[in-house]
Amino acid sequence: MVIAFSIERKPLIDLLLFVGAIGDAGGSVDDHLEKGKKYLATGQLVDALSEFHLAIDGDPKNYVAYFRRAAVYLGMGKSKSALPDLNKVIELKPDFFAARMQRGNLLLKQGDFDEAKLDFENILTSDASNSEARSQFEITTKLIQTVKEAKNAYAKQDYTKNIELLSAIIEHCPWAITLREQRADSYLKSGDYTKAVSDLKATAKLIPDNTQAFLKISQLLYTMGDADDSLT
């Protein structure tokens, strides 16, 4: 049975408090890191973000500052901003597995299966007993196979099966734009315009200025008779 996972704010805060002053670099950078950590612990995310910006300005090679800023972005629901910071952490300190685990989880939620799998593999290579990495690796491997099955179902014009398989995948990968677009197409071919519109709206939120998605939504709403909504 596949076990779902989530990125929660509280575990991230606990993790950041655990790493504490690792990687701190002198003077004002220390001050900004400490202030930011306190703001983060109390949920003052905007203030925490400002402090970590200043810490990074003062020491662009401080991997802990990037990691903490990534945690703030995640707490704000800004995963796209968190990912570059996690990339930077791993560039500066490749053996910082907490960052690699978070990046793998993000990549998986985006449907970037191969990249996510590499992160989990990297952790397991150094720590074969890491249960979280093992679980996520197994989930990712199963999802890759399910994606293949979904593509085969679509090729056979079995849109009901395609939708069923894609829905199971999207439960784990809610930010996977391509998968939602594929499912929307199968809904359209099955005549379920309402659910197709729902998926297209989700992709429109995931991609800024996604004019193609908005145009398609408007066309579908107009076809469904929702002329007023199609114009908004």
PDB file of C-alpha atoms in Angstrom:
ATOM      1  CA  MET A   1       0.000   0.000   0.000  1.00  0.00           C
ATOM      2  CA  VAL A   2       1.428   3.376  -1.010  1.00  0.00           C
ATOM      3  CA  ILE A   3       1.748   5.778   1.879  1.00  0.00           C
ATOM      4  CA  ALA A   4       1.136   9.443   1.086  1.00  0.00           C
ATOM      5  CA  PHE A   5       3.482  12.088   2.342  1.00  0.00           C
ATOM      6  CA  SER A   6       3.240  15.796   2.962  1.00  0.00           C
ATOM      7  CA  ILE A   7       5.535  18.716   3.580  1.00  0.00           C
ATOM      8  CA  GLU A   8       4.385  20.201   6.901  1.00  0.00           C
ATOM      9  CA  ARG A   9       5.580  23.456   8.426  1.00  0.00           C
ATOM     10  CA  LYS A  10       6.080  22.106  11.980  1.00  0.00           C
ATOM     11  CA  PRO A  11       8.562  19.319  11.062  1.00  0.00           C
ATOM     12  CA  LEU A  12      10.514  21.829   8.984  1.00  0.00           C
ATOM     13  CA  ILE A  13      10.746  24.221  11.914  1.00  0.00           C
ATOM     14  CA  ASP A  14      11.854  21.401  14.218  1.00  0.00           C
ATOM     15  CA  LEU A  15      14.514  20.411  11.719  1.00  0.00           C
ATOM     16  CA  LEU A  16      15.820  23.950  11.438  1.00  0.00           C
ATOM     17  CA  LEU A  17      16.004  24.301  15.201  1.00  0.00           C
ATOM     18  CA  PHE A  18      17.928  21.031  15.281  1.00  0.00           C
ATOM     19  CA  VAL A  19      20.579  22.179  12.805  1.00  0.00           C
ATOM     20  CA  GLY A  20      20.899  25.317  14.924  1.00  0.00           C
ATOM     21  CA  ALA A  21      24.045  27.296  14.238  1.00  0.00           C
ATOM     22  CA  ILE A  22      25.651  24.883  11.755  1.00  0.00           C
ATOM     23  CA  GLY A  23      27.368  26.866   9.046  1.00  0.00           C
ATOM     24  CA  ASP A  24      26.811  30.259  10.666  1.00  0.00           C
ATOM     25  CA  ALA A  25      29.383  32.830   9.652  1.00  0.00           C
ATOM     26  CA  GLY A  26      30.458  35.704  11.884  1.00  0.00           C
ATOM     27  CA  GLY A  27      29.011  38.965  12.996  1.00  0.00           C
ATOM     28  CA  SER A  28      25.828  40.367  11.566  1.00  0.00           C
ATOM     29  CA  VAL A  29      25.180  37.200   9.577  1.00  0.00           C
ATOM     30  CA  ASP A  30      24.924  35.311  12.874  1.00  0.00           C
ATOM     31  CA  ASP A  31      22.495  37.912  14.151  1.00  0.00           C
ATOM     32  CA  HIS A  32      20.260  37.680  11.092  1.00  0.00           C
ATOM     33  CA  LEU A  33      20.259  33.882  11.241  1.00  0.00           C
ATOM     34  CA  GLU A  34      19.337  33.887  14.914  1.00  0.00           C
ATOM     35  CA  LYS A  35      16.591  36.471  14.489  1.00  0.00           C
ATOM     36  CA  GLY A  36      15.253  34.644  11.458  1.00  0.00           C
ATOM     37  CA  LYS A  37      15.222  31.350  13.354  1.00  0.00           C
ATOM     38  CA  LYS A  38      13.195  32.920  16.173  1.00  0.00           C
ATOM     39  CA  TYR A  39      10.729  34.479  13.746  1.00  0.00           C
ATOM     40  CA  LEU A  40      10.372  31.157  11.947  1.00  0.00           C
ATOM     41  CA  ALA A  41       9.732  29.294  15.196  1.00  0.00           C
ATOM     42  CA  THR A  42       6.878  31.673  16.044  1.00  0.00           C
ATOM     43  CA  GLY A  43       5.389  31.628  12.540  1.00  0.00           C
ATOM     44  CA  GLN A  44       6.407  35.195  11.646  1.00  0.00           C
ATOM     45  CA  LEU A  45       7.342  34.155   8.143  1.00  0.00           C
ATOM     46  CA  VAL A  46       7.618  37.566   6.488  1.00  0.00           C
ATOM     47  CA  ASP A  47      10.022  38.793   9.170  1.00  0.00           C
ATOM     48  CA  ALA A  48      11.974  35.536   9.018  1.00  0.00           C
ATOM     49  CA  LEU A  49      12.276  35.842   5.260  1.00  0.00           C
ATOM     50  CA  SER A  50      13.698  39.363   5.556  1.00  0.00           C
ATOM     51  CA  GLU A  51      16.336  38.188   8.037  1.00  0.00           C
ATOM     52  CA  PHE A  52      17.423  35.276   5.856  1.00  0.00           C
ATOM     53  CA  HIS A  53      17.637  37.574   2.827  1.00  0.00           C
ATOM     54  CA  LEU A  54      20.038  39.751   4.811  1.00  0.00           C
ATOM     55  CA  ALA A  55      22.030  36.733   6.016  1.00  0.00           C
ATOM     56  CA  ILE A  56      22.501  35.532   2.446  1.00  0.00           C
ATOM     57  CA  ASP A  57      23.491  39.023   1.312  1.00  0.00           C
ATOM     58  CA  GLY A  58      26.135  39.014   4.043  1.00  0.00           C
ATOM     59  CA  ASP A  59      27.384  35.496   3.287  1.00  0.00           C
ATOM     60  CA  PRO A  60      26.289  34.071  -0.089  1.00  0.00           C
ATOM     61  CA  LYS A  61      27.971  30.748   0.725  1.00  0.00           C
ATOM     62  CA  ASN A  62      26.130  30.089   3.972  1.00  0.00           C
ATOM     63  CA  TYR A  63      24.162  26.939   3.221  1.00  0.00           C
ATOM     64  CA  VAL A  64      22.131  27.101   6.453  1.00  0.00           C
ATOM     65  CA  ALA A  65      20.770  30.527   5.465  1.00  0.00           C
ATOM     66  CA  TYR A  66      19.541  29.113   2.156  1.00  0.00           C
ATOM     67  CA  PHE A  67      18.047  26.090   3.902  1.00  0.00           C
ATOM     68  CA  ARG A  68      16.173  28.234   6.400  1.00  0.00           C
ATOM     69  CA  ARG A  69      14.944  30.560   3.680  1.00  0.00           C
ATOM     70  CA  ALA A  70      13.696  27.528   1.749  1.00  0.00           C
ATOM     71  CA  ALA A  71      11.761  26.481   4.859  1.00  0.00           C
ATOM     72  CA  VAL A  72      10.134  29.915   4.997  1.00  0.00           C
ATOM     73  CA  TYR A  73       9.155  29.692   1.337  1.00  0.00           C
ATOM     74  CA  LEU A  74       7.647  26.263   1.957  1.00  0.00           C
ATOM     75  CA  GLY A  75       5.745  27.625   4.935  1.00  0.00           C
ATOM     76  CA  MET A  76       4.384  30.343   2.653  1.00  0.00           C
ATOM     77  CA  GLY A  77       3.375  27.778   0.038  1.00  0.00           C
ATOM     78  CA  LYS A  78       5.982  29.083  -2.418  1.00  0.00           C
ATOM     79  CA  SER A  79       7.570  25.820  -3.503  1.00  0.00           C
ATOM     80  CA  LYS A  80       8.951  27.301  -6.725  1.00  0.00           C
ATOM     81  CA  SER A  81      10.980  29.783  -4.698  1.00  0.00           C
ATOM     82  CA  ALA A  82      12.110  27.098  -2.249  1.00  0.00           C
ATOM     83  CA  LEU A  83      13.541  24.804  -4.917  1.00  0.00           C
ATOM     84  CA  PRO A  84      16.402  27.097  -6.074  1.00  0.00           C
ATOM     85  CA  ASP A  85      17.436  27.587  -2.445  1.00  0.00           C
ATOM     86  CA  LEU A  86      17.494  23.834  -1.854  1.00  0.00           C
ATOM     87  CA  ASN A  87      19.551  23.457  -5.029  1.00  0.00           C
ATOM     88  CA  LYS A  88      22.015  25.996  -3.641  1.00  0.00           C
ATOM     89  CA  VAL A  89      22.234  24.203  -0.298  1.00  0.00           C
ATOM     90  CA  ILE A  90      23.113  20.933  -2.021  1.00  0.00           C
ATOM     91  CA  GLU A  91      25.612  22.695  -4.278  1.00  0.00           C
ATOM     92  CA  LEU A  92      27.361  24.158  -1.223  1.00  0.00           C
ATOM     93  CA  LYS A  93      27.046  21.037   0.947  1.00  0.00           C
ATOM     94  CA  PRO A  94      26.236  17.870  -1.036  1.00  0.00           C
ATOM     95  CA  ASP A  95      26.079  15.688   2.089  1.00  0.00           C
ATOM     96  CA  PHE A  96      23.360  17.766   3.777  1.00  0.00           C
ATOM     97  CA  PHE A  97      20.693  15.103   3.423  1.00  0.00           C
ATOM     98  CA  ALA A  98      17.906  17.083   5.105  1.00  0.00           C
ATOM     99  CA  ALA A  99      17.991  19.484   2.153  1.00  0.00           C
ATOM    100  CA  ARG A 100      18.246  16.653  -0.344  1.00  0.00           C
ATOM    101  CA  MET A 101      15.235  14.952   1.233  1.00  0.00           C
ATOM    102  CA  GLN A 102      13.180  18.128   1.037  1.00  0.00           C
ATOM    103  CA  ARG A 103      14.217  18.666  -2.569  1.00  0.00           C
ATOM    104  CA  GLY A 104      13.306  15.095  -3.473  1.00  0.00           C
ATOM    105  CA  ASN A 105       9.872  15.548  -1.910  1.00  0.00           C
ATOM    106  CA  LEU A 106       9.312  18.779  -3.838  1.00  0.00           C
ATOM    107  CA  LEU A 107      10.423  17.257  -7.119  1.00  0.00           C
ATOM    108  CA  LEU A 108       8.111  14.313  -6.547  1.00  0.00           C
ATOM    109  CA  LYS A 109       5.145  16.601  -5.905  1.00  0.00           C
ATOM    110  CA  GLN A 110       5.945  18.339  -9.185  1.00  0.00           C
ATOM    111  CA  GLY A 111       6.034  15.027 -11.041  1.00  0.00           C
ATOM    112  CA  ASP A 112       9.782  15.199 -11.694  1.00  0.00           C
ATOM    113  CA  PHE A 113      10.151  11.513 -10.929  1.00  0.00           C
ATOM    114  CA  ASP A 114      13.642  10.800 -12.251  1.00  0.00           C
ATOM    115  CA  GLU A 115      15.204  13.751 -10.422  1.00  0.00           C
ATOM    116  CA  ALA A 116      13.354  12.923  -7.210  1.00  0.00           C
ATOM    117  CA  LYS A 117      14.465   9.312  -7.418  1.00  0.00           C
ATOM    118  CA  LEU A 118      18.091  10.408  -7.765  1.00  0.00           C
ATOM    119  CA  ASP A 119      17.864  12.433  -4.556  1.00  0.00           C
ATOM    120  CA  PHE A 120      16.402   9.524  -2.610  1.00  0.00           C
ATOM    121  CA  GLU A 121      19.008   7.158  -4.097  1.00  0.00           C
ATOM    122  CA  ASN A 122      21.790   9.532  -3.110  1.00  0.00           C
ATOM    123  CA  ILE A 123      20.635   9.512   0.499  1.00  0.00           C
ATOM    124  CA  LEU A 124      20.288   5.722   0.563  1.00  0.00           C
ATOM    125  CA  THR A 125      23.779   5.286  -0.868  1.00  0.00           C
ATOM    126  CA  SER A 126      25.188   6.961   2.239  1.00  0.00           C
ATOM    127  CA  ASP A 127      22.518   5.809   4.691  1.00  0.00           C
ATOM    128  CA  ALA A 128      20.768   2.614   3.641  1.00  0.00           C
ATOM    129  CA  SER A 129      18.766   2.606   6.887  1.00  0.00           C
ATOM    130  CA  ASN A 130      17.068   5.955   6.172  1.00  0.00           C
ATOM    131  CA  SER A 131      13.427   4.867   6.320  1.00  0.00           C
ATOM    132  CA  GLU A 132      11.964   8.087   4.907  1.00  0.00           C
ATOM    133  CA  ALA A 133      14.248   8.034   1.877  1.00  0.00           C
ATOM    134  CA  ARG A 134      13.506   4.318   1.390  1.00  0.00           C
ATOM    135  CA  SER A 135       9.757   4.921   1.511  1.00  0.00           C
ATOM    136  CA  GLN A 136       9.915   7.828  -0.931  1.00  0.00           C
ATOM    137  CA  PHE A 137      12.186   5.884  -3.264  1.00  0.00           C
ATOM    138  CA  GLU A 138       9.694   3.007  -3.353  1.00  0.00           C
ATOM    139  CA  ILE A 139       6.752   5.370  -3.894  1.00  0.00           C
ATOM    140  CA  THR A 140       8.577   7.103  -6.745  1.00  0.00           C
ATOM    141  CA  THR A 141       9.454   3.802  -8.405  1.00  0.00           C
ATOM    142  CA  LYS A 142       5.806   2.685  -8.287  1.00  0.00           C
ATOM    143  CA  LEU A 143       4.581   6.014  -9.642  1.00  0.00           C
ATOM    144  CA  ILE A 144       6.972   5.820 -12.593  1.00  0.00           C
ATOM    145  CA  GLN A 145       5.447   2.455 -13.495  1.00  0.00           C
ATOM    146  CA  THR A 146       1.919   3.819 -13.064  1.00  0.00           C
ATOM    147  CA  VAL A 147       2.709   6.694 -15.439  1.00  0.00           C
ATOM    148  CA  LYS A 148       3.695   4.139 -18.089  1.00  0.00           C
ATOM    149  CA  GLU A 149       0.432   2.265 -17.544  1.00  0.00           C
ATOM    150  CA  ALA A 150      -1.536   5.511 -17.866  1.00  0.00           C
ATOM    151  CA  LYS A 151       0.167   6.303 -21.172  1.00  0.00           C
ATOM    152  CA  ASN A 152      -0.642   2.827 -22.476  1.00  0.00           C
ATOM    153  CA  ALA A 153      -4.292   3.236 -21.486  1.00  0.00           C
ATOM    154  CA  TYR A 154      -4.463   6.572 -23.305  1.00  0.00           C
ATOM    155  CA  ALA A 155      -2.874   5.066 -26.415  1.00  0.00           C
ATOM    156  CA  LYS A 156      -5.598   2.400 -26.379  1.00  0.00           C
ATOM    157  CA  GLN A 157      -8.232   5.142 -25.990  1.00  0.00           C
ATOM    158  CA  ASP A 158      -9.218   3.707 -22.625  1.00  0.00           C
ATOM    159  CA  TYR A 159      -9.813   7.127 -21.126  1.00  0.00           C
ATOM    160  CA  THR A 160     -11.606   5.818 -18.051  1.00  0.00           C
ATOM    161  CA  LYS A 161      -8.564   3.748 -17.103  1.00  0.00           C
ATOM    162  CA  ASN A 162      -6.246   6.623 -17.964  1.00  0.00           C
ATOM    163  CA  ILE A 163      -8.178   8.945 -15.640  1.00  0.00           C
ATOM    164  CA  GLU A 164      -8.171   6.351 -12.858  1.00  0.00           C
ATOM    165  CA  LEU A 165      -4.403   5.878 -13.057  1.00  0.00           C
ATOM    166  CA  LEU A 166      -3.604   9.573 -13.377  1.00  0.00           C
ATOM    167  CA  SER A 167      -5.833  10.355 -10.406  1.00  0.00           C
ATOM    168  CA  ALA A 168      -3.858   7.910  -8.263  1.00  0.00           C
ATOM    169  CA  ILE A 169      -0.613   9.576  -9.339  1.00  0.00           C
ATOM    170  CA  ILE A 170      -1.859  13.129  -8.824  1.00  0.00           C
ATOM    171  CA  GLU A 171      -2.702  12.316  -5.202  1.00  0.00           C
ATOM    172  CA  HIS A 172       1.068  12.187  -4.671  1.00  0.00           C
ATOM    173  CA  CYS A 173       1.979  14.810  -7.279  1.00  0.00           C
ATOM    174  CA  PRO A 174      -0.548  17.654  -6.930  1.00  0.00           C
ATOM    175  CA  TRP A 175       1.765  20.135  -8.670  1.00  0.00           C
ATOM    176  CA  ALA A 176       2.442  17.962 -11.736  1.00  0.00           C
ATOM    177  CA  ILE A 177       1.203  20.197 -14.541  1.00  0.00           C
ATOM    178  CA  THR A 178       1.691  17.714 -17.381  1.00  0.00           C
ATOM    179  CA  LEU A 179      -0.269  15.008 -15.575  1.00  0.00           C
ATOM    180  CA  ARG A 180      -3.180  17.350 -14.913  1.00  0.00           C
ATOM    181  CA  GLU A 181      -3.180  18.430 -18.554  1.00  0.00           C
ATOM    182  CA  GLN A 182      -3.252  14.778 -19.624  1.00  0.00           C
ATOM    183  CA  ARG A 183      -6.125  14.013 -17.294  1.00  0.00           C
ATOM    184  CA  ALA A 184      -8.022  17.088 -18.517  1.00  0.00           C
ATOM    185  CA  ASP A 185      -7.650  15.789 -22.065  1.00  0.00           C
ATOM    186  CA  SER A 186      -9.051  12.400 -21.064  1.00  0.00           C
ATOM    187  CA  TYR A 187     -11.963  14.098 -19.301  1.00  0.00           C
ATOM    188  CA  LEU A 188     -12.668  16.039 -22.488  1.00  0.00           C
ATOM    189  CA  LYS A 189     -12.576  12.898 -24.599  1.00  0.00           C
ATOM    190  CA  SER A 190     -14.942  11.281 -22.082  1.00  0.00           C
ATOM    191  CA  GLY A 191     -17.317  14.241 -22.303  1.00  0.00           C
ATOM    192  CA  ASP A 192     -16.771  15.378 -18.713  1.00  0.00           C
ATOM    193  CA  TYR A 193     -16.174  19.072 -19.331  1.00  0.00           C
ATOM    194  CA  THR A 194     -16.651  20.105 -15.705  1.00  0.00           C
ATOM    195  CA  LYS A 195     -13.754  17.992 -14.445  1.00  0.00           C
ATOM    196  CA  ALA A 196     -11.630  19.012 -17.419  1.00  0.00           C
ATOM    197  CA  VAL A 197     -12.151  22.661 -16.492  1.00  0.00           C
ATOM    198  CA  SER A 198     -11.210  21.884 -12.877  1.00  0.00           C
ATOM    199  CA  ASP A 199      -7.877  20.386 -13.942  1.00  0.00           C
ATOM    200  CA  LEU A 200      -7.159  23.226 -16.346  1.00  0.00           C
ATOM    201  CA  LYS A 201      -7.865  25.765 -13.610  1.00  0.00           C
ATOM    202  CA  ALA A 202      -5.342  23.972 -11.415  1.00  0.00           C
ATOM    203  CA  THR A 203      -2.675  24.194 -14.129  1.00  0.00           C
ATOM    204  CA  ALA A 204      -3.481  27.873 -14.651  1.00  0.00           C
ATOM    205  CA  LYS A 205      -2.693  28.513 -10.976  1.00  0.00           C
ATOM    206  CA  LEU A 206       0.548  26.546 -11.159  1.00  0.00           C
ATOM    207  CA  ILE A 207       1.906  28.481 -14.156  1.00  0.00           C
ATOM    208  CA  PRO A 208       1.885  32.294 -13.966  1.00  0.00           C
ATOM    209  CA  ASP A 209       0.293  33.951 -17.014  1.00  0.00           C
ATOM    210  CA  ASN A 210      -0.829  30.603 -18.428  1.00  0.00           C
ATOM    211  CA  THR A 211      -2.835  32.237 -21.216  1.00  0.00           C
ATOM    212  CA  GLN A 212      -3.287  28.990 -23.128  1.00  0.00           C
ATOM    213  CA  ALA A 213      -4.994  27.339 -20.159  1.00  0.00           C
ATOM    214  CA  PHE A 214      -7.217  30.366 -19.533  1.00  0.00           C
ATOM    215  CA  LEU A 215      -8.225  30.452 -23.205  1.00  0.00           C
ATOM    216  CA  LYS A 216      -9.128  26.770 -23.175  1.00  0.00           C
ATOM    217  CA  ILE A 217     -11.095  27.202 -19.951  1.00  0.00           C
ATOM    218  CA  SER A 218     -13.058  30.088 -21.464  1.00  0.00           C
ATOM    219  CA  GLN A 219     -13.827  28.071 -24.591  1.00  0.00           C
ATOM    220  CA  LEU A 220     -15.030  25.102 -22.534  1.00  0.00           C
ATOM    221  CA  LEU A 221     -17.173  27.240 -20.246  1.00  0.00           C
ATOM    222  CA  TYR A 222     -18.725  28.901 -23.279  1.00  0.00           C
ATOM    223  CA  THR A 223     -19.453  25.477 -24.776  1.00  0.00           C
ATOM    224  CA  MET A 224     -21.036  24.425 -21.475  1.00  0.00           C
ATOM    225  CA  GLY A 225     -23.251  27.504 -21.548  1.00  0.00           C
ATOM    226  CA  ASP A 226     -21.448  29.457 -18.831  1.00  0.00           C
ATOM    227  CA  ALA A 227     -20.920  32.490 -21.012  1.00  0.00           C
ATOM    228  CA  ASP A 228     -20.531  34.897 -18.094  1.00  0.00           C
ATOM    229  CA  ASP A 229     -17.840  32.798 -16.407  1.00  0.00           C
ATOM    230  CA  SER A 230     -16.031  32.343 -19.712  1.00  0.00           C
ATOM    231  CA  LEU A 231     -15.464  36.085 -19.904  1.00  0.00           C
ATOM    232  CA  THR A 232     -13.883  36.369 -16.438  1.00  0.00           C
TER     233      THR A 232
END
